[in-house]
Tab-separated table of N, CA and C in Angstrom:
chain	number	residue	atom	x	y	z
R	224	GLN	N	-62.827	74.984	-4.621
R	224	GLN	CA	-61.706	74.136	-5.818
R	224	GLN	C	-60.565	73.754	-3.915
R	225	ASN	N	-59.852	72.450	-4.991
R	225	ASN	CA	-59.610	71.384	-4.021
R	225	ASN	C	-58.647	71.906	-3.164
R	226	GLN	N	-57.278	71.096	-2.306
R	226	GLN	CA	-56.100	72.717	-2.339
R	226	GLN	C	-55.297	72.711	-2.682
R	227	LYS	N	-54.925	71.016	-3.120
R	227	LYS	CA	-54.017	70.634	-4.105
R	227	LYS	C	-53.935	71.819	-5.226
R	228	GLN	N	-55.781	72.122	-6.035
R	228	GLN	CA	-55.246	72.919	-6.955
R	228	GLN	C	-55.325	75.104	-6.321
R	229	VAL	N	-54.733	75.072	-5.136
R	229	VAL	CA	-55.241	76.451	-3.876
R	229	VAL	C	-53.779	76.229	-4.339
R	230	ILE	N	-53.187	75.580	-3.679
R	230	ILE	CA	-51.303	75.415	-3.275
R	230	ILE	C	-51.375	75.585	-5.175
R	231	LEU	N	-50.924	74.893	-6.334
R	231	LEU	CA	-50.567	75.268	-7.301
R	231	LEU	C	-50.984	76.537	-7.707
R	232	ASP	N	-51.990	76.852	-7.966
R	232	ASP	CA	-52.286	78.080	-7.986
R	232	ASP	C	-51.716	78.733	-7.389
R	233	LEU	N	-50.904	79.048	-6.090
R	233	LEU	CA	-49.901	79.936	-5.122
R	233	LEU	C	-48.238	80.180	-5.872
R	234	VAL	N	-48.178	78.278	-6.171
R	234	VAL	CA	-46.427	78.555	-6.522
R	234	VAL	C	-46.564	79.307	-7.846
R	235	LYS	N	-47.246	79.399	-8.378
R	235	LYS	CA	-47.706	80.310	-9.863
R	235	LYS	C	-47.150	81.415	-10.016
R	236	GLU	N	-48.757	81.748	-9.204
R	236	GLU	CA	-48.399	83.334	-8.715
R	236	GLU	C	-47.292	83.842	-8.271
R	237	TYR	N	-46.919	83.410	-7.528
R	237	TYR	CA	-45.195	83.365	-6.611
R	237	TYR	C	-43.850	82.968	-7.260
R	238	GLN	N	-43.942	82.576	-8.404
R	238	GLN	CA	-43.534	82.162	-9.643
R	238	GLN	C	-41.777	81.367	-9.163
R	239	ILE	N	-42.391	80.235	-7.955
R	239	ILE	CA	-41.467	79.677	-7.361
R	239	ILE	C	-41.424	78.003	-7.587
R	240	GLU	N	-41.599	78.056	-9.319
R	240	GLU	CA	-42.217	76.475	-9.528
R	240	GLU	C	-41.129	75.214	-9.651
R	241	ASP	N	-39.812	76.639	-9.086
R	241	ASP	CA	-38.324	76.248	-9.280
R	241	ASP	C	-37.928	75.508	-8.117
R	242	LYS	N	-38.294	75.959	-6.998
R	242	LYS	CA	-38.500	75.964	-5.784
R	242	LYS	C	-39.774	74.647	-4.966
R	243	VAL	N	-40.401	74.214	-5.408
R	243	VAL	CA	-41.976	73.701	-4.801
R	243	VAL	C	-42.007	72.190	-5.811
R	244	ASP	N	-41.839	70.963	-4.901
R	244	ASP	CA	-42.115	70.315	-5.959
R	244	ASP	C	-43.490	69.743	-4.967
R	245	LEU	N	-44.959	69.276	-5.522
R	245	LEU	CA	-45.935	68.719	-4.488
R	245	LEU	C	-45.442	67.118	-5.274
R	246	ASN	N	-46.032	66.532	-4.869
R	246	ASN	CA	-46.049	64.807	-3.952
R	246	ASN	C	-47.563	64.437	-4.316
R	247	ASP	N	-47.332	62.658	-5.088
R	247	ASP	CA	-49.048	62.228	-4.207
R	247	ASP	C	-48.628	61.814	-3.655
R	248	PHE	N	-50.082	61.375	-3.127
R	248	PHE	CA	-49.958	59.888	-2.147
R	248	PHE	C	-49.414	59.112	-1.822
R	249	THR	N	-48.263	59.024	-0.166
R	249	THR	CA	-47.721	56.844	-0.733
R	249	THR	C	-48.404	56.563	0.305
R	250	LYS	N	-48.066	55.351	0.070
R	250	LYS	CA	-48.134	54.733	0.954
R	250	LYS	C	-47.383	54.170	1.559
R	251	HIS	N	-45.952	55.402	2.439
R	251	HIS	CA	-44.642	54.681	2.707
R	251	HIS	C	-44.160	55.891	3.197
R	252	PRO	N	-44.900	56.548	4.048
R	252	PRO	CA	-44.773	57.966	4.890
R	252	PRO	C	-42.982	58.082	5.253
R	253	LEU	N	-42.662	56.762	5.883
R	253	LEU	CA	-41.458	56.333	6.713
R	253	LEU	C	-40.865	57.081	5.919
R	254	GLU	N	-40.505	55.746	4.346
R	254	GLU	CA	-39.395	56.630	3.270
R	254	GLU	C	-38.984	58.057	2.768
R	255	GLU	N	-40.044	58.120	2.595
R	255	GLU	CA	-40.247	60.270	3.041
R	255	GLU	C	-40.040	60.577	4.246
R	256	PHE	N	-40.563	60.679	5.034
R	256	PHE	CA	-40.523	61.613	6.566
R	256	PHE	C	-38.066	61.561	6.333
R	257	LYS	N	-37.813	60.144	5.851
R	257	LYS	CA	-36.142	59.809	5.460
R	257	LYS	C	-35.652	60.416	4.808
R	258	LYS	N	-35.851	61.364	4.131
R	258	LYS	CA	-35.161	61.630	2.617
R	258	LYS	C	-36.013	63.128	3.105
R	259	SER	N	-36.931	63.804	3.979
R	259	SER	CA	-36.638	65.080	4.131
R	259	SER	C	-36.260	65.951	4.829
R	260	LYS	N	-35.827	67.810	4.648
R	260	LYS	CA	-34.948	68.285	5.678
R	260	LYS	C	-35.982	68.433	7.106
R	261	ALA	N	-37.470	68.020	6.352
R	261	ALA	CA	-38.288	68.487	8.188
R	261	ALA	C	-39.933	68.528	7.864
R	262	SER	N	-40.849	67.407	8.405
R	262	SER	CA	-41.860	67.894	8.179
R	262	SER	C	-42.896	69.084	8.928
R	263	LEU	N	-43.773	69.627	8.031
R	263	LEU	CA	-44.013	70.865	9.333
R	263	LEU	C	-46.244	69.990	9.361
R	264	LEU	N	-45.625	70.703	10.848
R	264	LEU	CA	-47.591	70.782	11.043
R	264	LEU	C	-48.063	72.019	11.309
R	265	THR	N	-49.135	71.913	10.533
R	265	THR	CA	-49.939	73.710	10.348
R	265	THR	C	-51.427	73.778	10.936
R	266	SER	N	-51.656	72.858	11.993
R	266	SER	CA	-52.960	72.481	11.941
R	266	SER	C	-53.271	73.326	12.585
R	267	GLU	N	-54.257	74.332	13.280
R	267	GLU	CA	-54.919	75.003	14.641
R	267	GLU	C	-55.029	74.673	15.766
R	268	TYR	N	-55.648	72.267	15.580
R	268	TYR	CA	-55.723	72.330	16.959
R	268	TYR	C	-54.689	70.235	16.788
R	269	GLU	N	-53.812	69.732	17.276
R	269	GLU	CA	-53.628	68.552	17.256
R	269	GLU	C	-54.061	68.156	18.396
R	270	GLY	N	-54.175	66.552	18.058
R	270	GLY	CA	-54.613	65.722	19.109
R	270	GLY	C	-53.430	64.886	19.106
R	271	PHE	N	-52.837	63.969	20.340
R	271	PHE	CA	-51.506	63.504	19.767
R	271	PHE	C	-50.652	63.391	18.945
R	272	GLY	N	-50.337	63.761	18.506
R	272	GLY	CA	-49.595	64.121	16.649
R	272	GLY	C	-48.547	62.403	16.634
R	273	LEU	N	-49.524	61.647	15.675
R	273	LEU	CA	-48.589	60.362	15.898
R	273	LEU	C	-47.365	60.221	14.503
R	274	THR	N	-48.325	61.686	14.005
R	274	THR	CA	-47.255	60.940	12.674
R	274	THR	C	-46.062	62.587	12.672
R	275	VAL	N	-45.470	63.212	14.537
R	275	VAL	CA	-45.049	63.842	14.674
R	275	VAL	C	-44.196	62.205	14.637
R	276	MET	N	-44.402	61.653	15.935
R	276	MET	CA	-43.464	61.391	16.654
R	276	MET	C	-43.181	60.339	14.569
R	277	GLU	N	-43.411	59.406	14.091
R	277	GLU	CA	-43.237	58.634	13.272
R	277	GLU	C	-41.996	59.741	12.242
R	278	SER	N	-42.159	61.400	12.153
R	278	SER	CA	-40.851	61.819	11.453
R	278	SER	C	-39.455	61.763	12.398
R	279	ILE	N	-40.082	62.651	13.527
R	279	ILE	CA	-38.482	62.352	14.098
R	279	ILE	C	-37.810	60.560	14.805
R	280	GLU	N	-39.381	60.114	14.714
R	280	GLU	CA	-38.353	58.167	15.026
R	280	GLU	C	-37.863	58.127	13.807
R	281	VAL	N	-37.492	58.666	12.796
R	281	VAL	CA	-36.560	58.381	11.398
R	281	VAL	C	-35.487	58.929	11.480
R	282	GLY	N	-35.219	60.834	12.018
R	282	GLY	CA	-34.515	61.412	11.833
R	282	GLY	C	-34.648	62.489	11.502
R	283	CYS	N	-35.632	62.354	11.258
R	283	CYS	CA	-36.766	63.848	9.916
R	283	CYS	C	-37.371	64.603	11.503
R	284	PRO	N	-36.436	66.184	11.079
R	284	PRO	CA	-37.623	66.459	12.158
R	284	PRO	C	-38.895	67.619	11.965
R	285	VAL	N	-39.626	68.313	13.055
R	285	VAL	CA	-40.759	68.909	12.299
R	285	VAL	C	-40.821	70.256	12.902
R	286	ILE	N	-41.714	71.100	12.001
R	286	ILE	CA	-42.024	72.164	12.474
R	286	ILE	C	-42.809	72.358	12.846
R	287	ALA	N	-43.536	73.297	13.252
R	287	ALA	CA	-45.329	72.721	13.953
R	287	ALA	C	-45.617	73.857	15.431
R	288	TYR	N	-46.976	74.653	15.072
R	288	TYR	CA	-47.174	75.361	15.571
R	288	TYR	C	-47.779	74.752	16.604
R	289	ASP	N	-47.282	75.889	18.097
R	289	ASP	CA	-47.682	75.322	18.715
R	289	ASP	C	-48.718	74.735	19.844
R	290	VAL	N	-49.801	74.353	19.597
R	290	VAL	CA	-51.403	74.232	19.622
R	290	VAL	C	-51.235	73.458	21.219
R	291	ARG	N	-52.678	72.834	21.849
R	291	ARG	CA	-52.021	72.459	22.552
R	291	ARG	C	-52.364	71.421	22.047
R	292	TYR	N	-52.482	70.320	22.753
R	292	TYR	CA	-51.984	69.109	23.361
R	292	TYR	C	-50.316	68.063	22.380
R	293	GLY	N	-51.018	68.289	21.593
R	293	GLY	CA	-49.754	67.532	20.626
R	293	GLY	C	-48.015	67.768	20.481
R	294	PRO	N	-47.621	68.239	20.254
R	294	PRO	CA	-47.030	69.046	19.209
R	294	PRO	C	-45.960	69.034	20.847
R	295	GLY	N	-46.313	69.988	21.685
R	295	GLY	CA	-45.223	70.642	22.755
R	295	GLY	C	-45.172	69.079	23.480
R	296	GLU	N	-46.019	67.660	23.213
R	296	GLU	CA	-45.797	66.965	23.841
R	296	GLU	C	-44.226	66.549	23.336
R	297	ILE	N	-44.166	65.995	21.774
R	297	ILE	CA	-42.896	65.314	21.226
R	297	ILE	C	-41.809	66.006	21.376
R	298	ILE	N	-42.166	66.875	20.393
R	298	ILE	CA	-41.211	68.161	20.233
R	298	ILE	C	-40.385	68.954	21.795
R	299	GLU	N	-39.190	68.229	21.169
R	299	GLU	CA	-38.112	69.580	21.817
R	299	GLU	C	-37.696	70.583	20.939
R	300	HIS	N	-37.490	72.020	20.785
R	300	HIS	CA	-37.381	73.155	20.263
R	300	HIS	C	-36.066	73.381	20.200
R	301	GLY	N	-35.473	73.126	19.450
R	301	GLY	CA	-34.218	73.234	18.292
R	301	GLY	C	-33.239	71.735	18.748
R	302	GLU	N	-34.020	70.714	19.553
R	302	GLU	CA	-32.940	69.616	19.201
R	302	GLU	C	-34.777	68.487	18.121
R	303	ASN	N	-35.423	68.426	17.923
R	303	ASN	CA	-35.947	67.667	17.579
R	303	ASN	C	-36.098	68.513	16.523
R	304	GLY	N	-37.205	69.367	16.324
R	304	GLY	CA	-37.891	70.640	15.685
R	304	GLY	C	-37.447	71.537	16.404
R	305	TYR	N	-38.513	72.471	15.703
R	305	TYR	CA	-38.960	73.266	16.298
R	305	TYR	C	-40.712	73.322	16.289
R	306	LEU	N	-41.188	74.391	17.209
R	306	LEU	CA	-42.249	74.529	17.930
R	306	LEU	C	-42.632	76.768	17.594
R	307	VAL	N	-43.341	77.010	16.868
R	307	VAL	CA	-43.526	77.343	16.575
R	307	VAL	C	-44.833	78.363	16.693
R	308	GLU	N	-45.247	79.997	17.602
R	308	GLU	CA	-46.151	80.944	18.158
R	308	GLU	C	-46.821	80.056	17.305
R	309	PRO	N	-48.717	80.163	17.963
R	309	PRO	CA	-49.627	80.252	16.785
R	309	PRO	C	-50.180	80.688	15.657
R	310	ASP	N	-49.982	80.308	14.190
R	310	ASP	CA	-50.940	81.656	14.062
R	310	ASP	C	-49.860	82.430	13.002
R	311	ASN	N	-48.568	82.191	13.625
R	311	ASN	CA	-47.430	83.367	13.502
R	311	ASN	C	-46.383	82.767	12.123
R	312	ILE	N	-47.199	83.072	10.477
R	312	ILE	CA	-46.589	82.792	9.152
R	312	ILE	C	-45.181	83.051	8.739
R	313	GLU	N	-45.553	84.238	9.638
R	313	GLU	CA	-43.674	84.342	10.043
R	313	GLU	C	-43.003	83.921	9.667
R	314	ALA	N	-43.096	83.502	11.116
R	314	ALA	CA	-41.723	82.794	12.351
R	314	ALA	C	-41.996	81.350	11.405
R	315	PHE	N	-42.728	80.321	11.172
R	315	PHE	CA	-42.703	79.567	10.676
R	315	PHE	C	-41.955	79.600	9.330
R	316	ALA	N	-42.573	80.384	8.761
R	316	ALA	CA	-41.574	80.432	7.385
R	316	ALA	C	-39.734	80.812	7.774
R	317	ALA	N	-39.580	81.195	8.797
R	317	ALA	CA	-38.333	81.237	9.492
R	317	ALA	C	-37.455	80.085	9.846
R	318	TYR	N	-38.519	79.517	10.611
R	318	TYR	CA	-37.800	77.963	10.578
R	318	TYR	C	-37.408	77.271	9.563
R	319	MET	N	-37.736	77.506	8.326
R	319	MET	CA	-38.009	76.899	7.645
R	319	MET	C	-37.274	76.599	7.020
R	320	ASP	N	-36.912	78.034	6.783
R	320	ASP	CA	-35.493	78.505	5.505
R	320	ASP	C	-34.197	78.427	7.159
R	321	LYS	N	-34.942	78.577	8.225
R	321	LYS	CA	-33.586	77.774	9.243
R	321	LYS	C	-33.481	76.692	9.185
R	322	ILE	N	-33.691	75.820	9.033
R	322	ILE	CA	-34.233	74.312	9.088
R	322	ILE	C	-32.964	73.868	7.506
R	323	ILE	N	-33.644	74.639	6.463
R	323	ILE	CA	-33.065	74.107	5.438
R	323	ILE	C	-31.625	74.833	5.039
R	324	LYS	N	-30.395	76.001	6.252
R	324	LYS	CA	-29.164	76.098	5.634
R	324	LYS	C	-28.507	76.162	6.824
R	325	ASN	N	-29.911	75.691	8.676
R	325	ASN	CA	-29.267	74.489	9.416
R	325	ASN	C	-29.400	73.481	9.786
R	326	PRO	N	-29.299	72.570	9.430
R	326	PRO	CA	-30.127	71.236	9.324
R	326	PRO	C	-30.235	70.546	10.674
R	327	LEU	N	-31.345	70.134	11.793
R	327	LEU	CA	-30.512	69.344	12.469
R	327	LEU	C	-30.673	67.902	12.576
R	328	THR	N	-29.239	68.009	12.992
R	328	THR	CA	-28.435	66.830	13.130
R	328	THR	C	-28.260	65.691	13.822
R	329	LYS	N	-28.855	65.462	15.004
R	329	LYS	CA	-29.208	64.713	16.142
R	329	LYS	C	-31.204	64.443	16.494
R	330	VAL	N	-30.886	64.231	15.650
R	330	VAL	CA	-32.722	64.058	15.970
R	330	VAL	C	-33.240	62.440	16.606
R	331	GLU	N	-33.589	62.805	17.549
R	331	GLU	CA	-33.867	61.577	18.309
R	331	GLU	C	-35.227	62.670	18.829
R	332	THR	N	-36.117	60.875	19.708
R	332	THR	CA	-37.972	60.802	20.449
R	332	THR	C	-36.853	60.957	21.783
R	333	LYS	N	-38.128	61.612	22.451
R	333	LYS	CA	-37.801	62.520	23.779
R	333	LYS	C	-37.838	61.140	24.534
R	334	ASN	N	-36.475	60.728	25.267
R	334	ASN	CA	-36.603	59.869	26.618
R	334	ASN	C	-37.893	59.600	26.995
R	335	THR	N	-38.570	60.214	27.634
R	335	THR	CA	-39.881	59.985	28.057
R	335	THR	C	-40.662	58.878	26.851
R	336	LEU	N	-40.912	59.595	25.540
R	336	LEU	CA	-41.749	58.972	25.018
R	336	LEU	C	-41.338	57.359	24.053
R	337	LYS	N	-40.214	57.223	24.173
R	337	LYS	CA	-40.212	55.558	23.941
R	337	LYS	C	-40.550	55.182	24.584
R	338	TYR	N	-40.299	53.516	24.406
R	338	TYR	CA	-40.838	52.247	24.400
R	338	TYR	C	-40.385	51.372	25.872
R	339	GLU	N	-39.573	51.969	26.283
R	339	GLU	CA	-39.172	51.348	27.986
R	339	GLU	C	-40.182	52.062	28.391
R	340	GLN	N	-39.404	53.169	28.298
R	340	GLN	CA	-39.673	54.568	29.056
R	340	GLN	C	-41.276	53.975	29.571
R	341	ALA	N	-42.169	54.010	28.625
R	341	ALA	CA	-43.706	53.235	28.656
R	341	ALA	C	-44.239	52.381	28.954
R	342	LYS	N	-43.382	51.278	28.979
R	342	LYS	CA	-43.068	50.766	29.563
R	342	LYS	C	-43.286	50.059	31.188
R	343	ASN	N	-41.456	51.058	31.014
R	343	ASN	CA	-42.148	51.258	32.919
R	343	ASN	C	-43.225	51.790	33.667
R	344	ASN	N	-43.787	52.828	32.582
R	344	ASN	CA	-44.906	53.432	33.583
R	344	ASN	C	-45.824	52.703	33.497
R	345	TYR	N	-46.331	52.100	32.430
R	345	TYR	CA	-47.233	50.561	32.702
R	345	TYR	C	-46.922	49.740	33.919
R	346	GLN	N	-45.690	49.234	33.787
R	346	GLN	CA	-45.165	48.449	34.457
R	346	GLN	C	-45.817	49.309	36.370
R	347	LYS	N	-45.919	50.604	36.347
R	347	LYS	CA	-45.443	50.936	37.684
R	347	LYS	C	-47.157	51.767	37.727
R	348	LEU	N	-48.148	50.979	37.272
R	348	LEU	CA	-49.474	51.245	36.967
R	348	LEU	C	-49.879	50.249	37.534
R	349	PHE	N	-49.819	49.246	36.567
R	349	PHE	CA	-50.360	48.139	37.580
R	349	PHE	C	-49.575	47.474	38.433
R	350	GLU	N	-48.178	47.969	39.325
R	350	GLU	CA	-48.716	47.500	40.494
R	350	GLU	C	-48.295	48.354	41.645
R	351	ARG	N	-49.421	49.787	41.206
R	351	ARG	CA	-50.222	50.482	42.027
R	351	ARG	C	-52.070	49.411	42.049
R	352	LEU	N	-52.359	48.899	41.005
R	352	LEU	CA	-53.003	48.552	40.734
R	352	LEU	C	-53.507	47.023	41.619
R	353	LYS	N	-52.434	46.990	41.945
R	353	LYS	CA	-52.917	45.348	43.278
R	353	LYS	C	-52.903	45.819	44.482
């Protein structure tokens, strides 16, 4: 059974059809992030999360499990999203509720991840390689 059908079945089972919308694939994810209260990353492991960066860059906070490598490098807990203990579904749901009731209003990319900082870091690296 495909994942979409599993989700649809759960939505029906819990009688939350009025609270859940499933949308089709989009070629314009940044527009969807802009319209959203938050984006959710439920991966058990993650590399450096480009989708997390994209979401935050357009002002959409991210709720993610604090798994190795990715989310913890990008998300400032309580500032541009929330980091949740891995596999703690109850805490993840609580942050989903929290972000609906108390949206994060100043969602920005960490200074250390901005373009100018990256450019400066590369410049320093290249100078050391001379």
